[in-house]
Short mmCIF file of N, CA, C and O in Angstrom, two decimals:
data_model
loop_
_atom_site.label_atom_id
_atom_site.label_comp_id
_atom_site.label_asym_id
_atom_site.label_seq_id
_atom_site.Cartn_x
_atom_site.Cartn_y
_atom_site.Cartn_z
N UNK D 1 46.04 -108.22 -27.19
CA UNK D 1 45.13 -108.01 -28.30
C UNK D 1 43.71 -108.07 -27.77
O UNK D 1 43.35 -109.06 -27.12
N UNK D 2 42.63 -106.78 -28.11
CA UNK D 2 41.49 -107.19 -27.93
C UNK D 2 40.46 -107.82 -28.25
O UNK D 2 41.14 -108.18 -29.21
N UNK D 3 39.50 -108.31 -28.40
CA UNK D 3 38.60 -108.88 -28.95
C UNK D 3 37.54 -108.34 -29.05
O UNK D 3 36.71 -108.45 -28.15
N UNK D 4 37.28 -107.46 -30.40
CA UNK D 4 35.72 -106.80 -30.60
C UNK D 4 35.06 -107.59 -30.64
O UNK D 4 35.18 -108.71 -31.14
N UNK D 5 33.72 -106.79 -29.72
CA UNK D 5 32.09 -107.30 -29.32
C UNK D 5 31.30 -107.87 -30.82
O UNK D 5 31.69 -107.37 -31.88
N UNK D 6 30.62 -108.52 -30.85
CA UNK D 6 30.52 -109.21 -31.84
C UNK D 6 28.59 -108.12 -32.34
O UNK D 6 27.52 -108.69 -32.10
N UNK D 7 28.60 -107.33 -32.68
CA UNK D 7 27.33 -106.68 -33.18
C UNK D 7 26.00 -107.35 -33.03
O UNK D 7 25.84 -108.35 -33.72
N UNK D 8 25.03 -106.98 -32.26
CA UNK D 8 23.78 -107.46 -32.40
C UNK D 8 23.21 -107.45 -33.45
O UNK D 8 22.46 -106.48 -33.40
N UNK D 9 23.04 -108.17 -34.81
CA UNK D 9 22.47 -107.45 -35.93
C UNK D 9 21.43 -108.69 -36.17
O UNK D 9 21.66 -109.76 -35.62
N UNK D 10 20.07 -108.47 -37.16
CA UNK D 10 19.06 -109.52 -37.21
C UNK D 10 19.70 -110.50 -38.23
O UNK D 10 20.46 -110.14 -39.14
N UNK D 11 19.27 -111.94 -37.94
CA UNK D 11 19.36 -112.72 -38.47
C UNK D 11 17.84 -113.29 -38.81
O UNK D 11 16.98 -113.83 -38.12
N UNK D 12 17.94 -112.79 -40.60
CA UNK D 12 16.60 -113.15 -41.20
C UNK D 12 16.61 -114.44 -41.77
O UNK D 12 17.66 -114.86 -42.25
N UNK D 13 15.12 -115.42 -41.78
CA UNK D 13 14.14 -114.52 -41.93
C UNK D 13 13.30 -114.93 -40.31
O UNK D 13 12.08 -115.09 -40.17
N UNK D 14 14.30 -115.03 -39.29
CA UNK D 14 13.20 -114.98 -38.27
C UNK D 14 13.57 -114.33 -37.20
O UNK D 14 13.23 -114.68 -36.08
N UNK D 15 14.34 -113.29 -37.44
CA UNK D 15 14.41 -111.67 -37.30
C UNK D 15 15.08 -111.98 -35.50
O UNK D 15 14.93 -111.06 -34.69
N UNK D 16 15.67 -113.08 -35.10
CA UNK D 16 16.18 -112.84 -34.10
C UNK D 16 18.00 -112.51 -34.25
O UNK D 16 18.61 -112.76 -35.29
N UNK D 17 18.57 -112.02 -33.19
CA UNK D 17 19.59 -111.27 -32.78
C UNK D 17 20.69 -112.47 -33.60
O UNK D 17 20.39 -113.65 -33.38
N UNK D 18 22.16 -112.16 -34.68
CA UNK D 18 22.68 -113.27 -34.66
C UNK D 18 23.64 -113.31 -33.32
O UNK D 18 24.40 -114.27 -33.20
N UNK D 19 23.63 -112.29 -32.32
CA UNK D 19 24.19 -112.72 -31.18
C UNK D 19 24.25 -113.12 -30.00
O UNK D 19 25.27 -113.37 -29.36
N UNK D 20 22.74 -113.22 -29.55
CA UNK D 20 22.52 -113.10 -28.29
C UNK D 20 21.23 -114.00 -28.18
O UNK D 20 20.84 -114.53 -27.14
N UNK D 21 20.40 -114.14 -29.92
CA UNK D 21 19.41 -115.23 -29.89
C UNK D 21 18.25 -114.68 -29.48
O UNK D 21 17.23 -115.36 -29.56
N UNK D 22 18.19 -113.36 -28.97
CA UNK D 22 16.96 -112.94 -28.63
C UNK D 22 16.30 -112.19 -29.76
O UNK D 22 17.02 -111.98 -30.73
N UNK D 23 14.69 -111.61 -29.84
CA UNK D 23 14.05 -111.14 -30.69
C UNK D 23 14.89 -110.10 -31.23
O UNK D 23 15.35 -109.25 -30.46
N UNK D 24 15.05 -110.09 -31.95
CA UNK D 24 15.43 -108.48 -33.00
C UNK D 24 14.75 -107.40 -32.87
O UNK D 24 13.53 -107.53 -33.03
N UNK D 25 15.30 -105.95 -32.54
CA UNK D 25 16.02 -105.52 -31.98
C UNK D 25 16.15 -106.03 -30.34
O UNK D 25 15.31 -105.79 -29.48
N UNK D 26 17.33 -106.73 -30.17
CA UNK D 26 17.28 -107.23 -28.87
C UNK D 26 17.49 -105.96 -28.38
O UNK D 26 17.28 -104.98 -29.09
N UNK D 27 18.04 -105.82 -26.73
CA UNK D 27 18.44 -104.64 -26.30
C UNK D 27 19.66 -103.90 -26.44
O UNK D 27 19.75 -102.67 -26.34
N UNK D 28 20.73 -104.85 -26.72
CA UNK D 28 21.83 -104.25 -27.01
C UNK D 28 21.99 -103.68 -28.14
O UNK D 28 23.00 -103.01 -28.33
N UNK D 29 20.80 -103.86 -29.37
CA UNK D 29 21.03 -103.63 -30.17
C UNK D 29 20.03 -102.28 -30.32
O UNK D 29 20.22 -101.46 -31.21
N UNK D 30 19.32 -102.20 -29.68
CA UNK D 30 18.80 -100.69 -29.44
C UNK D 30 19.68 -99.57 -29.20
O UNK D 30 19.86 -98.54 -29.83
N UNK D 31 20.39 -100.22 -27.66
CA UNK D 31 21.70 -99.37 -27.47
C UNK D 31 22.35 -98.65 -28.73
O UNK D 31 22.36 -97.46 -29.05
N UNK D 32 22.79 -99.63 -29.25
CA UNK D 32 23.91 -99.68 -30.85
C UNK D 32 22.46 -98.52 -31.63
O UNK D 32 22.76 -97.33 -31.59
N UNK D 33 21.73 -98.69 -31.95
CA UNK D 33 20.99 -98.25 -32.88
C UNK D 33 20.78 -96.74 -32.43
O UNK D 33 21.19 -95.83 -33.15
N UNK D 34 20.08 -96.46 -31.11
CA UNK D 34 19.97 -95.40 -30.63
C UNK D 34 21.76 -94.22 -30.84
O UNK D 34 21.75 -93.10 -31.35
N UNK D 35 22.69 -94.74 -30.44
CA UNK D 35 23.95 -94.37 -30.24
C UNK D 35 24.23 -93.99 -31.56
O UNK D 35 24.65 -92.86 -31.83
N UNK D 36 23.99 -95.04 -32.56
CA UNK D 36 24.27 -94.41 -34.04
C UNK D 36 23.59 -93.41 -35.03
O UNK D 36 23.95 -92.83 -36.05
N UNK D 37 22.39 -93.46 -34.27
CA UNK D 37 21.06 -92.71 -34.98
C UNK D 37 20.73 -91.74 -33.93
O UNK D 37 19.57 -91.47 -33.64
N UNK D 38 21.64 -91.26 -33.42
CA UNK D 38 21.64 -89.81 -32.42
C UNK D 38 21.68 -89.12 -32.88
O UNK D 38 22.49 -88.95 -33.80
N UNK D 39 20.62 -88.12 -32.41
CA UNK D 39 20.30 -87.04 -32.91
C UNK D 39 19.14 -86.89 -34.53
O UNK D 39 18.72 -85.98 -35.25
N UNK D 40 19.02 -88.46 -34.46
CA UNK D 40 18.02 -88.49 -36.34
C UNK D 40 16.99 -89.84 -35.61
O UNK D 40 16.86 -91.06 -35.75
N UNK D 41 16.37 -88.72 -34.78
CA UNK D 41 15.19 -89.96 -34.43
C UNK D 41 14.43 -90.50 -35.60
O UNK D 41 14.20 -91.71 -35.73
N UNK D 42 14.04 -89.54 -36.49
CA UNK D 42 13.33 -89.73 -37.34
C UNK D 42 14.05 -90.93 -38.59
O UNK D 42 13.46 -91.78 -39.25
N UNK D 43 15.21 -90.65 -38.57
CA UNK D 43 15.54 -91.59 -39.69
C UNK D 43 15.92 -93.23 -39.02
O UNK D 43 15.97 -94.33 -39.56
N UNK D 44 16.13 -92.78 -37.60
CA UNK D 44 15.91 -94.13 -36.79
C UNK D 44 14.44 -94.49 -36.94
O UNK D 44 14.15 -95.67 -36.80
N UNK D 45 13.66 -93.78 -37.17
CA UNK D 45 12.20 -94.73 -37.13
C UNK D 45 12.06 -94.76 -38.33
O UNK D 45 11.48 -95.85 -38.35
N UNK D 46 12.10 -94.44 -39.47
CA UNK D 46 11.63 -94.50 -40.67
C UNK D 46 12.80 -96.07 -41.02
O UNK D 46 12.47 -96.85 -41.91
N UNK D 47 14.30 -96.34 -40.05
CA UNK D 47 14.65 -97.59 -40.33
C UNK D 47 13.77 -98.68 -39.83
O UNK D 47 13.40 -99.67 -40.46
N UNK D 48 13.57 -98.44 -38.93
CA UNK D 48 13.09 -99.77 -37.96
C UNK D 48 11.82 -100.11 -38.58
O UNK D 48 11.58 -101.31 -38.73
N UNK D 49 10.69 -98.96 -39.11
CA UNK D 49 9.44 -99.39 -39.86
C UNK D 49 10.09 -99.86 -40.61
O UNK D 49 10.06 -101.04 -40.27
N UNK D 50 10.88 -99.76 -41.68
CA UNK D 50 11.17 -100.51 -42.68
C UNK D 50 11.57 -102.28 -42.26
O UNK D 50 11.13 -103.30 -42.80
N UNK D 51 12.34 -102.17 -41.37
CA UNK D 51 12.92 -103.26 -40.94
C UNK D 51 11.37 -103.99 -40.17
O UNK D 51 11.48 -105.18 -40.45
N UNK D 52 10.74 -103.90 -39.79
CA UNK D 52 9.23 -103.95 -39.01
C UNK D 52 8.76 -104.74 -40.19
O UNK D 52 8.63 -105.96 -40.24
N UNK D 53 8.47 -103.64 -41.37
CA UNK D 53 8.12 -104.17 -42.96
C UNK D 53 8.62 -105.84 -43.17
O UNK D 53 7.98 -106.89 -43.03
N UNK D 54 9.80 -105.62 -43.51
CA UNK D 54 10.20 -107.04 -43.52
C UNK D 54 10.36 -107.72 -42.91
O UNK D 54 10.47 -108.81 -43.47
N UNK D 55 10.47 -107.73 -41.81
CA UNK D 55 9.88 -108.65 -40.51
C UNK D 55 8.39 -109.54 -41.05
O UNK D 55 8.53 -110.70 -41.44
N UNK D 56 7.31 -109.03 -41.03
CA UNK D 56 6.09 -108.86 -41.93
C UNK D 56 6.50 -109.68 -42.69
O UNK D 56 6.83 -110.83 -42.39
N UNK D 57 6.53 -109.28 -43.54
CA UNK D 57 7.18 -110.02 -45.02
C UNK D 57 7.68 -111.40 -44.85
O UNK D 57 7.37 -112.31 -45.63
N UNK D 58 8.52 -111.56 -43.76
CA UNK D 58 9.37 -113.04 -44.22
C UNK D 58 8.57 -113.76 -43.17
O UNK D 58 8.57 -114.99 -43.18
N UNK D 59 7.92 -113.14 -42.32
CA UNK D 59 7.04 -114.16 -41.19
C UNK D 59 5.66 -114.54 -42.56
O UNK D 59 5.11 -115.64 -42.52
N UNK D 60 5.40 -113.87 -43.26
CA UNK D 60 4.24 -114.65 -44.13
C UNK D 60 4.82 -115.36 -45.55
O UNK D 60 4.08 -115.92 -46.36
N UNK D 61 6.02 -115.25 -45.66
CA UNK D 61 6.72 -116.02 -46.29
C UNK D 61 7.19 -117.45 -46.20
O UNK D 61 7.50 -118.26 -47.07
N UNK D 62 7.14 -117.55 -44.47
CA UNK D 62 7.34 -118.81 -43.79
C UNK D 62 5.75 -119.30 -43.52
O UNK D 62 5.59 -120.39 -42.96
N UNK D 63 4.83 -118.69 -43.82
CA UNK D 63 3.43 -119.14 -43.88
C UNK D 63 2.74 -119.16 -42.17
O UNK D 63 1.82 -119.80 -41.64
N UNK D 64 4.01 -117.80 -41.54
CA UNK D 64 3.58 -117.55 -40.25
C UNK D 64 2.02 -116.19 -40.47
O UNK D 64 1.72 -115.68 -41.56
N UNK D 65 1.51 -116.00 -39.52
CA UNK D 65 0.32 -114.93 -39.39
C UNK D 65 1.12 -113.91 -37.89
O UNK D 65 0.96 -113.85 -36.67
N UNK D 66 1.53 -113.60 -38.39
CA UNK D 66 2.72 -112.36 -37.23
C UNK D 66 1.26 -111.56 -36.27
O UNK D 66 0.07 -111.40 -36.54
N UNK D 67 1.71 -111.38 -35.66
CA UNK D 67 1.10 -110.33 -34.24
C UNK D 67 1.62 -109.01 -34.47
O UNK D 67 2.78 -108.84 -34.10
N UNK D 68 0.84 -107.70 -35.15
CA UNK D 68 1.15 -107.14 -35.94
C UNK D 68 1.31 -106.16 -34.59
O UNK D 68 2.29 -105.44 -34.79
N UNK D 69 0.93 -105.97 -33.77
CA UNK D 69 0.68 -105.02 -32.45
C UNK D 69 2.01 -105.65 -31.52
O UNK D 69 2.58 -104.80 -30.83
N UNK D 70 2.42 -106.78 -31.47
CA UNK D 70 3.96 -107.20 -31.24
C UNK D 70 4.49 -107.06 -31.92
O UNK D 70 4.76 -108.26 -31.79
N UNK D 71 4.99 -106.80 -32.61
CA UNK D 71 6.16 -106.54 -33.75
C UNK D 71 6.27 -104.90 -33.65
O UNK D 71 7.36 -104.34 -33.53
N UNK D 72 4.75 -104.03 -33.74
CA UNK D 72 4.93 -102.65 -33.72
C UNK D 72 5.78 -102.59 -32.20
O UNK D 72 6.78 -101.86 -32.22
N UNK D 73 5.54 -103.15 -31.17
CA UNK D 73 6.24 -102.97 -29.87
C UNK D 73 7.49 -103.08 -29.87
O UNK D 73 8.33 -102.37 -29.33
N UNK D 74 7.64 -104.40 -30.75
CA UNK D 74 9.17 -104.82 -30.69
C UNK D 74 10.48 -104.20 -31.93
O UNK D 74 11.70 -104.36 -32.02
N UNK D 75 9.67 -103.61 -32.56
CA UNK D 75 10.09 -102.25 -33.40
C UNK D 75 10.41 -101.10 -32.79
O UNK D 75 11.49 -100.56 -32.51
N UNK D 76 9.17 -100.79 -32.63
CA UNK D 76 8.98 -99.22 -32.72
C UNK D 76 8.86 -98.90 -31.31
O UNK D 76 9.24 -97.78 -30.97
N UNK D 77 8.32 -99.85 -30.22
CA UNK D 77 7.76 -99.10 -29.04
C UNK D 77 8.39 -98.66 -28.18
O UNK D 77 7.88 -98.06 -27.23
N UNK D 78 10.16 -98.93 -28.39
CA UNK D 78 10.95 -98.67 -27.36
C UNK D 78 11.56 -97.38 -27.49
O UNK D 78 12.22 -96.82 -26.61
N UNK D 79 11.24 -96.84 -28.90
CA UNK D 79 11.79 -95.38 -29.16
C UNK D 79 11.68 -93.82 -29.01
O UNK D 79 12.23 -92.83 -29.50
N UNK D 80 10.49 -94.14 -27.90
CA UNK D 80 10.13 -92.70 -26.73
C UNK D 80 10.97 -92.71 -26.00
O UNK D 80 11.25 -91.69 -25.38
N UNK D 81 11.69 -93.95 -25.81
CA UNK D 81 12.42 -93.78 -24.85
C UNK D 81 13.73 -93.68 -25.08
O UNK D 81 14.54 -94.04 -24.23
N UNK D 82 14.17 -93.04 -26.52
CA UNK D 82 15.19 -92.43 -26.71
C UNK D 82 15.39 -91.51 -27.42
O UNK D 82 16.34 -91.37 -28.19
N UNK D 83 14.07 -90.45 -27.12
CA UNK D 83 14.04 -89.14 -27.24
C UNK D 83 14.20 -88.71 -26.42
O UNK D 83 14.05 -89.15 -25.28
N UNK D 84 14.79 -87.10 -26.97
CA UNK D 84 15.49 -86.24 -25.74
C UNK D 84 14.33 -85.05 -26.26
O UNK D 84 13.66 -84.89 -27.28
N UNK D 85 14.52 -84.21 -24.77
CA UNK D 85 13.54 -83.01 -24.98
C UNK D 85 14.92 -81.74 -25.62
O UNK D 85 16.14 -81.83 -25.52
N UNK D 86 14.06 -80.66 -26.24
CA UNK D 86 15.84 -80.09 -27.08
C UNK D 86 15.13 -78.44 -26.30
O UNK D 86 15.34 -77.32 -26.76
N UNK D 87 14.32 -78.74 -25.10
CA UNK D 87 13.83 -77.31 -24.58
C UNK D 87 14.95 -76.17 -23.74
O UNK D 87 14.54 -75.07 -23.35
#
């Protein structure tokens, strides 16, 4: 019997990995995200801003002041690098 991988998914509201403990989107979970949202870059980024959004949200909910230029990185900045050219 095998044992499925246990999903990188965020654990809110302080948006780290519930598997691996690292920041949200850790890397494996880019993997996962990129792989599922192939071919719809766009609706992959229009998730992750959203998810970015509430990130935001529950860090000033906890009466944190978030690093709004880290969070865009740790969102959004890794997703040039999973575009393809379609030339």
């Amino acid at each position: 019997m095998s044992v499925r991988p246990r999903p990188h998914l965020p654990m809110r509201p302080a948006w780290l990995c519930r598997n691996c403990a690292a920041p949200w989107p850790c890397r494996p979970a880019q993997l996962a995200l990129a792989a599922e949202f192939y071919g719809h870059s766009i609706a992959l980024a229009f998730y992750l801003a959203a998810s970015m959004r509430e990130a935001v949200d529950d860090a000033y909910g906890l009466g944190l002041c978030p690093d709004l230029a880290v969070l865009h990185a740790r969102f959004l900045g890794w997703l040039s690098l999973t575009r393809r050219s379609h030339g």
